[in-house]
mmCIF file of C-alpha atoms in Angstrom:
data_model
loop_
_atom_site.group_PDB
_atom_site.id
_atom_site.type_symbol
_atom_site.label_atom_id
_atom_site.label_comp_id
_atom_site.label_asym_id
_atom_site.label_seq_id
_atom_site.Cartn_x
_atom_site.Cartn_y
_atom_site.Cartn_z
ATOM 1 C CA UNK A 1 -25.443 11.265 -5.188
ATOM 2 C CA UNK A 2 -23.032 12.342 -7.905
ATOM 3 C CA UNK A 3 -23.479 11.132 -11.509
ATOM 4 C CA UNK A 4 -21.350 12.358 -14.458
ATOM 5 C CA UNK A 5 -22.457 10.384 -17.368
ATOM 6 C CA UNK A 6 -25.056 11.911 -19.454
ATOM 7 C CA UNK A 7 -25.740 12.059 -23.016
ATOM 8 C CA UNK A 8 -27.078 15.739 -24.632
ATOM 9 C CA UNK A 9 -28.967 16.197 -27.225
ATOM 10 C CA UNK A 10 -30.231 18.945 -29.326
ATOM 11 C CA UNK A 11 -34.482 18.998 -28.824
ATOM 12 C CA UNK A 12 -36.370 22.401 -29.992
ATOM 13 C CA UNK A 13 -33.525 24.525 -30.438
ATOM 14 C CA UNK A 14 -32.020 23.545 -26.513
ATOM 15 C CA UNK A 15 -29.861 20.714 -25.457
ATOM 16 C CA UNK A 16 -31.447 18.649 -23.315
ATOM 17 C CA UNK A 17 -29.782 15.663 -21.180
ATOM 18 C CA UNK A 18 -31.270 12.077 -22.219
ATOM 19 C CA UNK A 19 -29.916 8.608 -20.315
ATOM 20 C CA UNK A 20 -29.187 6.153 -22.285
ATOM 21 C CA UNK A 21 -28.626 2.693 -20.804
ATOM 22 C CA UNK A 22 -25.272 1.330 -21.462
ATOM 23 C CA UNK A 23 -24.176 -2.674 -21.453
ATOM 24 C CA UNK A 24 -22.763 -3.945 -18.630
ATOM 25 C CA UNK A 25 -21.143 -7.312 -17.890
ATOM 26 C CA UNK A 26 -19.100 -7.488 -15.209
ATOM 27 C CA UNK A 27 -18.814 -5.911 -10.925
ATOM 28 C CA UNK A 28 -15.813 -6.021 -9.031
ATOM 29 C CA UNK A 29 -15.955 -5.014 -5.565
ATOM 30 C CA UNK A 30 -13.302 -3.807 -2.983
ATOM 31 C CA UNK A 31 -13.157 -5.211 0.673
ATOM 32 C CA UNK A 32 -12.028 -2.905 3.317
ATOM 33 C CA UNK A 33 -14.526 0.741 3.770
ATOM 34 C CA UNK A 34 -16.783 -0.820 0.810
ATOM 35 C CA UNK A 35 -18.123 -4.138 2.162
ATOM 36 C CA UNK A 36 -17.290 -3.957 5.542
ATOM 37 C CA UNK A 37 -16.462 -1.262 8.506
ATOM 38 C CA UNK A 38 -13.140 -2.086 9.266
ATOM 39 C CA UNK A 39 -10.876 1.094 8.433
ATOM 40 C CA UNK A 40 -12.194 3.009 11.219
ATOM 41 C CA UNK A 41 -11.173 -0.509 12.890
ATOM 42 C CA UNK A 42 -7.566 -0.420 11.360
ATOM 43 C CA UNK A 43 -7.291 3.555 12.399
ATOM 44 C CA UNK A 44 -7.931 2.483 16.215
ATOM 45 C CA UNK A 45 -5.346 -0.646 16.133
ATOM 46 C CA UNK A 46 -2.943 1.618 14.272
ATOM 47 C CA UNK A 47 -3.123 4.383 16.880
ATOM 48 C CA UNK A 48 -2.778 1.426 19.934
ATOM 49 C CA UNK A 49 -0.212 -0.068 18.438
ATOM 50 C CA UNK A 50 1.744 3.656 17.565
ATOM 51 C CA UNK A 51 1.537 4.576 21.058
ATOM 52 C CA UNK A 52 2.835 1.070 22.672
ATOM 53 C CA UNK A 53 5.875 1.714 20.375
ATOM 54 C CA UNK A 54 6.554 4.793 21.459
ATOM 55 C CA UNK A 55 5.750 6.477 17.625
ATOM 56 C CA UNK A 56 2.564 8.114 19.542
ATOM 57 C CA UNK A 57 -0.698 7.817 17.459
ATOM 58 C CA UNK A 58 -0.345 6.440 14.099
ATOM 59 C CA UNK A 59 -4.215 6.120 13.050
ATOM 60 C CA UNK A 60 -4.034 9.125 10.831
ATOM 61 C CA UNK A 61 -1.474 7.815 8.417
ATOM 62 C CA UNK A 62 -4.468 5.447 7.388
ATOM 63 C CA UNK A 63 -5.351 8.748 4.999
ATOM 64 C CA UNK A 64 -2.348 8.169 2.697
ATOM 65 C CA UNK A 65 -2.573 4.414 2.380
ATOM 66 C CA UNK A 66 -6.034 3.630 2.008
ATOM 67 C CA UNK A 67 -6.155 1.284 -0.754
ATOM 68 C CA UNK A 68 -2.532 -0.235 -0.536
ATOM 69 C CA UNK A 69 -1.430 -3.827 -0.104
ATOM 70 C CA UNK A 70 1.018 -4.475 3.043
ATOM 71 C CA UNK A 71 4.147 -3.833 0.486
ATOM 72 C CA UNK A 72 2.908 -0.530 -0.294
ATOM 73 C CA UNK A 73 2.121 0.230 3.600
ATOM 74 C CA UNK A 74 5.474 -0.731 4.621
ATOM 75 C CA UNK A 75 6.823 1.159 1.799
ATOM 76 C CA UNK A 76 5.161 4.690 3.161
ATOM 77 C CA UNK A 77 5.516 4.129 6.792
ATOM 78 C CA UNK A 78 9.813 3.757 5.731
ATOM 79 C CA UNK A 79 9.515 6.719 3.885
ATOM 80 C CA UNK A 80 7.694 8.756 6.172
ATOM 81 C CA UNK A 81 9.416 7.385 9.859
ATOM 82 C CA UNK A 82 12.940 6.557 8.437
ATOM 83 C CA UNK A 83 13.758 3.107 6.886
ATOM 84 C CA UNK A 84 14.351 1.693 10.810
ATOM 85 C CA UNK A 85 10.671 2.030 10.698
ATOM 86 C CA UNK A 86 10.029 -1.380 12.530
ATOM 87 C CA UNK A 87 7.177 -2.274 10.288
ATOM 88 C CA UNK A 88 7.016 -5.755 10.936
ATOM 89 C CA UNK A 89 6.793 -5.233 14.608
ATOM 90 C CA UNK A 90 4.066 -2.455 13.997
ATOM 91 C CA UNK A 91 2.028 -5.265 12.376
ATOM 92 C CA UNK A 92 2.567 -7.737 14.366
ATOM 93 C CA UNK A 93 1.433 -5.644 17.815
ATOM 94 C CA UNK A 94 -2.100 -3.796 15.379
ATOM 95 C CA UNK A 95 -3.256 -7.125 13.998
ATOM 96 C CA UNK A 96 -3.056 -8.236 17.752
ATOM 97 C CA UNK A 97 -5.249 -5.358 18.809
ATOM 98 C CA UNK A 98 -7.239 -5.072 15.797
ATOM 99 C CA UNK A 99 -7.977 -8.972 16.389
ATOM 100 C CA UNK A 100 -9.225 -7.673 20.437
ATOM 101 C CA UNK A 101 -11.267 -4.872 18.977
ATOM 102 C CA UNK A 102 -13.186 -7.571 16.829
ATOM 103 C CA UNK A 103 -13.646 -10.186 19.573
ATOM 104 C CA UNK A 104 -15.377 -7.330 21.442
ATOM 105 C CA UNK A 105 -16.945 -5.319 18.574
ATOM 106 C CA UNK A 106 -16.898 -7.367 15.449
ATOM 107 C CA UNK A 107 -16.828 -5.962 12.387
ATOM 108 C CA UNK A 108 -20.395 -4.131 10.851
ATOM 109 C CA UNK A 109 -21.237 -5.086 7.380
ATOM 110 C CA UNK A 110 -21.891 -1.865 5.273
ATOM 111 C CA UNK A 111 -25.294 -1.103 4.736
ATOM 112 C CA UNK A 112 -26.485 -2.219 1.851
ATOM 113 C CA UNK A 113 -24.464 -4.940 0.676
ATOM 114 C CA UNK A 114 -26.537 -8.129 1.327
ATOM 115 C CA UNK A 115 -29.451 -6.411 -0.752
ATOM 116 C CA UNK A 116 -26.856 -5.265 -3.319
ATOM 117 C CA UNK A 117 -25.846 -8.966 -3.472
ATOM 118 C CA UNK A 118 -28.941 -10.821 -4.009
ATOM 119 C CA UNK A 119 -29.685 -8.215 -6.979
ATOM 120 C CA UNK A 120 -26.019 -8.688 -9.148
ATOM 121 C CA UNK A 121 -26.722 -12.391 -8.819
ATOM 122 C CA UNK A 122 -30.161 -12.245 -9.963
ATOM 123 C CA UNK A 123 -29.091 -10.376 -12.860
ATOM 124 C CA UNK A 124 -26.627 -12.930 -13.473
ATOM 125 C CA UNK A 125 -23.587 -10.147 -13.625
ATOM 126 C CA UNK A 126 -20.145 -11.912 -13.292
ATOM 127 C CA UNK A 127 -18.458 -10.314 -9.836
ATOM 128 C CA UNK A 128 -15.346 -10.751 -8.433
ATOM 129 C CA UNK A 129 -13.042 -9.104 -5.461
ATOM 130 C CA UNK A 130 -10.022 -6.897 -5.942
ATOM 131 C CA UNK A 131 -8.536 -6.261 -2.696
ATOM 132 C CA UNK A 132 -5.162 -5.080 -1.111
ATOM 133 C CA UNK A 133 -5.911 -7.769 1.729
ATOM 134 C CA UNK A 134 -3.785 -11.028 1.835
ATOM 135 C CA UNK A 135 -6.286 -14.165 0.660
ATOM 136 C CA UNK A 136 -5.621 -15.822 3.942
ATOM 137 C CA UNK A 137 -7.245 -12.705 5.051
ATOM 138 C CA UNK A 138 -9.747 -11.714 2.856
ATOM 139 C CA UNK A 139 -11.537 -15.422 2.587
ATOM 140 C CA UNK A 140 -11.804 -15.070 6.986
ATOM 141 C CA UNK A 141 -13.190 -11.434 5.880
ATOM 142 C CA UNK A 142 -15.625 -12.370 3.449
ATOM 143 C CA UNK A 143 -16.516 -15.698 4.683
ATOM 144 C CA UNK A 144 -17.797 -14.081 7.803
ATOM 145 C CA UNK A 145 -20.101 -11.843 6.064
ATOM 146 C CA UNK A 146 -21.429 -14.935 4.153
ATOM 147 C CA UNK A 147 -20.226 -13.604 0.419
ATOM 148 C CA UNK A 148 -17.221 -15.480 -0.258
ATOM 149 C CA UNK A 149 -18.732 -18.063 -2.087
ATOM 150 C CA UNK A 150 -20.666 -15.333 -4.396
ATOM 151 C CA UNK A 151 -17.525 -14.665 -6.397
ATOM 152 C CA UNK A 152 -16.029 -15.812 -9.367
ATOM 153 C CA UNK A 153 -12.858 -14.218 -9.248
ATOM 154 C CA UNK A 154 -10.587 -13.214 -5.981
ATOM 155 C CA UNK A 155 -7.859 -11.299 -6.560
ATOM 156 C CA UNK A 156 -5.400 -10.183 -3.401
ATOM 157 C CA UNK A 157 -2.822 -7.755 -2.545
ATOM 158 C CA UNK A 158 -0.354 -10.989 -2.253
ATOM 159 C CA UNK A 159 -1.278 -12.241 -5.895
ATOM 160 C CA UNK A 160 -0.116 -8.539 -7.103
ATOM 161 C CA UNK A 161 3.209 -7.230 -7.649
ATOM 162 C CA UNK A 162 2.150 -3.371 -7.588
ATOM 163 C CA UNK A 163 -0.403 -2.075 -5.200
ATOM 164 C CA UNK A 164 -3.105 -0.066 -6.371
ATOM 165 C CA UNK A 165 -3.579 2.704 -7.794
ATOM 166 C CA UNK A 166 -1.278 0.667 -10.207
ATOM 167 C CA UNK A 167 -4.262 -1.138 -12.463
ATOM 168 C CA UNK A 168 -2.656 -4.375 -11.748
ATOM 169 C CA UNK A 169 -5.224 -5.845 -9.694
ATOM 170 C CA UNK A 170 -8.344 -4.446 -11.387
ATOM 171 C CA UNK A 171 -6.700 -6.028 -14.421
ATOM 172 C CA UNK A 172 -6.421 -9.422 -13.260
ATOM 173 C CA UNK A 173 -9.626 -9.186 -12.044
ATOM 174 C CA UNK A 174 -11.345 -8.154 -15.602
ATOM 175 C CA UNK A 175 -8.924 -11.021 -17.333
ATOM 176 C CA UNK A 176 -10.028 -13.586 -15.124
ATOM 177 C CA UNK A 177 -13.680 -12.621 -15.821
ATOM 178 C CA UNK A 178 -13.177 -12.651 -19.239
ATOM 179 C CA UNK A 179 -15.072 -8.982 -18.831
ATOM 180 C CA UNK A 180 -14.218 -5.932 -21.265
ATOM 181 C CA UNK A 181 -12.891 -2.980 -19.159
ATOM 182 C CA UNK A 182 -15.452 0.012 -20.133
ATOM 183 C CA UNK A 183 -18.410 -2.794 -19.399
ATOM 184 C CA UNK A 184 -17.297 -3.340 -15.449
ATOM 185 C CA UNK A 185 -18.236 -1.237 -12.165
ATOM 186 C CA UNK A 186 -15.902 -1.123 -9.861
ATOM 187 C CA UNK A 187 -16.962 -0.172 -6.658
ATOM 188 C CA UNK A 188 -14.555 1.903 -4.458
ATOM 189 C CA UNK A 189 -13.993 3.535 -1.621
ATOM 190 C CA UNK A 190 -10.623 5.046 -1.408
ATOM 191 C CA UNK A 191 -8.303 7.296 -3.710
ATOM 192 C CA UNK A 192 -5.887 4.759 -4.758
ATOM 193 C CA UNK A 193 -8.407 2.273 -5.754
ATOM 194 C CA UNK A 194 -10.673 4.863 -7.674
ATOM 195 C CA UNK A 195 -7.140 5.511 -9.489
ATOM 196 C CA UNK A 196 -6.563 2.084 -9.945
ATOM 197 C CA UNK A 197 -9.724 1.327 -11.608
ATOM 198 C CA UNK A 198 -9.631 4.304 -13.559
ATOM 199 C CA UNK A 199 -6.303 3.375 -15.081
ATOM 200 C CA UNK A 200 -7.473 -0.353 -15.641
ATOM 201 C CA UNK A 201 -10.582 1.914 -17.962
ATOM 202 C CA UNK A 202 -12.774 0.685 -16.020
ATOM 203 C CA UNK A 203 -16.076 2.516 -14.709
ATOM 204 C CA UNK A 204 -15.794 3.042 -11.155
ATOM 205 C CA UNK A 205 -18.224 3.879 -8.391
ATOM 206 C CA UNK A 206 -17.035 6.120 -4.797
ATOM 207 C CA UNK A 207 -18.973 4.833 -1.939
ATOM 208 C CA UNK A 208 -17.553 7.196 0.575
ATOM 209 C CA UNK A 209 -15.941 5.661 3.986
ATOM 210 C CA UNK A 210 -13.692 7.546 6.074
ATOM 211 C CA UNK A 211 -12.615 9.320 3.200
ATOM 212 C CA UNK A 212 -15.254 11.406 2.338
ATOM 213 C CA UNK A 213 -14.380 13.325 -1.108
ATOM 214 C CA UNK A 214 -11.475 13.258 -3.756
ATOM 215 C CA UNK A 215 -11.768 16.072 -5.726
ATOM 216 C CA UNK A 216 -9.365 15.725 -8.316
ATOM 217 C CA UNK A 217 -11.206 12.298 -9.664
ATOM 218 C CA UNK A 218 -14.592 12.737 -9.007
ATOM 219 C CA UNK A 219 -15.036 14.718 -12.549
ATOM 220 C CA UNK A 220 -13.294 10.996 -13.775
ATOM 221 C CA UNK A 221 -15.637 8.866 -12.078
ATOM 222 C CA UNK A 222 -18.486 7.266 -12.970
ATOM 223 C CA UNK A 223 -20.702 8.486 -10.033
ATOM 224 C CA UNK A 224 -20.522 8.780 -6.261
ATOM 225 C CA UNK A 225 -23.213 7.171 -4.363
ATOM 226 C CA UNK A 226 -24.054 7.320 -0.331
ATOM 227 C CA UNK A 227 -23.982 3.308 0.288
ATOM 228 C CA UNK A 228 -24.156 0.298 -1.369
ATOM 229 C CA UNK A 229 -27.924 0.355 -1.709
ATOM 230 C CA UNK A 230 -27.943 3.319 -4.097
ATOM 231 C CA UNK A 231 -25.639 1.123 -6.580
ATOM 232 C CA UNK A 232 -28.991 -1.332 -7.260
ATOM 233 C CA UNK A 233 -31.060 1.714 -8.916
ATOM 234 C CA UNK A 234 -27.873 3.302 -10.437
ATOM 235 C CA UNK A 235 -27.322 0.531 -12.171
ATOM 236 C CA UNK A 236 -31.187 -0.441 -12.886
ATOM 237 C CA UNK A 237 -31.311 3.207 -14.675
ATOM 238 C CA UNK A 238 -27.895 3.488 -16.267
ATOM 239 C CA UNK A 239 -26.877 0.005 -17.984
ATOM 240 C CA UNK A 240 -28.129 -3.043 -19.045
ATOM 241 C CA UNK A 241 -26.852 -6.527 -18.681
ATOM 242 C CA UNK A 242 -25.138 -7.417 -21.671
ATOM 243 C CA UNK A 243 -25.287 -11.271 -22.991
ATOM 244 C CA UNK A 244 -22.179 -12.778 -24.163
ATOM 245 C CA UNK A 245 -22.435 -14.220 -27.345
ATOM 246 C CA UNK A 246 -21.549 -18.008 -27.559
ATOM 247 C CA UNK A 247 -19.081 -18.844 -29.333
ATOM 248 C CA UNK A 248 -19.772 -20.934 -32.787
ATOM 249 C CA UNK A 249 -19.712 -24.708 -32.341
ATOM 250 C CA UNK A 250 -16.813 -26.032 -34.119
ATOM 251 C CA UNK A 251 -17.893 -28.968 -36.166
ATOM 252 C CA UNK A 252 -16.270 -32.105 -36.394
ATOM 253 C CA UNK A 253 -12.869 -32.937 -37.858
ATOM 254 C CA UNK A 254 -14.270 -35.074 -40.484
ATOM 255 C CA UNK A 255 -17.122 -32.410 -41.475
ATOM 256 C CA UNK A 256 -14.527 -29.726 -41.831
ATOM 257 C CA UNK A 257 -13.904 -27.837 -44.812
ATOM 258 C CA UNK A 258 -10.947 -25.241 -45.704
ATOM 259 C CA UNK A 259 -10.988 -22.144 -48.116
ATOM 260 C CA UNK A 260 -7.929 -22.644 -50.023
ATOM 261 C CA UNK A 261 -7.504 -20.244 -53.603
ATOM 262 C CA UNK A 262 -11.605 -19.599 -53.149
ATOM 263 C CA UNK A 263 -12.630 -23.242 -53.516
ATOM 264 C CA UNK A 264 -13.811 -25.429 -50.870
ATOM 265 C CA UNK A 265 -11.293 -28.481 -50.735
#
């Protein structure tokens, strides 16, 4: 476990690192390598698919789109194969085998996620679901792990006109739950979406998947956690939930007074 918020303070002549709990309203969550197993999944149906169309394994290329909505996919695999890249085709012939591997396999929840769940809800944190999945997609996803229903907010890669690590999404997301950037998690598992949140300013969290470190932002990031389960004492230690003030009544028209010239009219 990585954290790299601390506060330091000066105690008998030596600094000395003190937590101090920080408000928090708001969790948004990504789909694929965070809530469920189903990159290693993709890789497979990627590689089946590569070698029916002659292209030979394409599983690896996973690495350098982790995180990107079918747009952003299509626009690597052009740039990288040659715009004749039949990417259309190429979906058409994973999703098929992707679709055999789950009939077989299905697809394993990550661990910790049910428990990490219960405890958000109990809190009474508002959550919601960024995700460069389609919604057609993402509700069969989500549905079948038995959490659609837990969030507020959905946001998809086909309600987004930039794929992450553009903060698009994440921003939508925060709007929609009326949730101040630097008081939301955002938990992550891929490069592109740990950018994306980043540049939203929000505080995100790398559960590793297939990709196991990123270097360059974990200095950036709030902290790095094993699996969903270590999130529920992370966040029991670091923050607080924050209560939104309620807005002031406003009275009725005929009890209404303005300020005009500093009298009461």
């Amino acid at each position: 476990m990585q954290v790299n918020r601390a506060l330091y303070v000066q105690k008998g002549g030596r600094t000395v690192e003190v937590q101090k709990k920080r408000p928090l309203q708001a969790v948004i969550f990504d789909v694929d390598g965070l809530m469920l197993d189903s990159e290693r999944l993709v890789m497979r149906s990627w590689d089946i698919a590569g070698e029916k169309m002659g292209y030979g394994p394409l599983g690896h290329n996973i690495y350098h789109t982790l995180g990107m909505n079918l747009k952003g996919r299509e626009e690597y695999f052009k740039r990288v194969y040659g715009e004749d890249f039949p990417f259309a085709e190429f979906t058409e012939v994973y999703r098929e085998e992707s679709r055999k591997i789950q009939e077989r396999e299905g697809v394993p929840v990550k661990k910790g996620l049910p428990e990490l769940m219960a405890f958000l809800k109990k809190e009474g944190f508002a959550l919601a679901v960024a995700t460069s999945s389609s919604r057609e997609r993402t509700k069969e996803k989500l549905q079948g792990c038995g959490v659609w229903d837990d969030f507020s907010v959905i946001i998809c890669g086909d309600q987004v006109h930039r794929s992450k690590p553009d903060p698009e999404i994440y921003e939508k997301a925060g709007a929609a739950l009326k949730a101040e950037p630097g008081k939301t998690l955002v938990l992550e598992d891929s490069q592109n979406g740990l950018r994306s949140a980043l540049n939203a300013g929000m505080l995100p969290i790398m559960i590793p998947d297939i990709l196991r470190s990123v270097p360059e932002l974990e200095p950036l990031i709030e902290a790095k956690l094993d699996d969903l389960a270590q999130v529920i004492p992370y966040v029991e230690e670091h923050f607080y939930k924050e209560k939104k003030e309620k807005a002031p009544k406003k009275p009725p028209r005929s009890q209404e007074k303005h300020l005009r010239g500093g009298f009461f009219v």
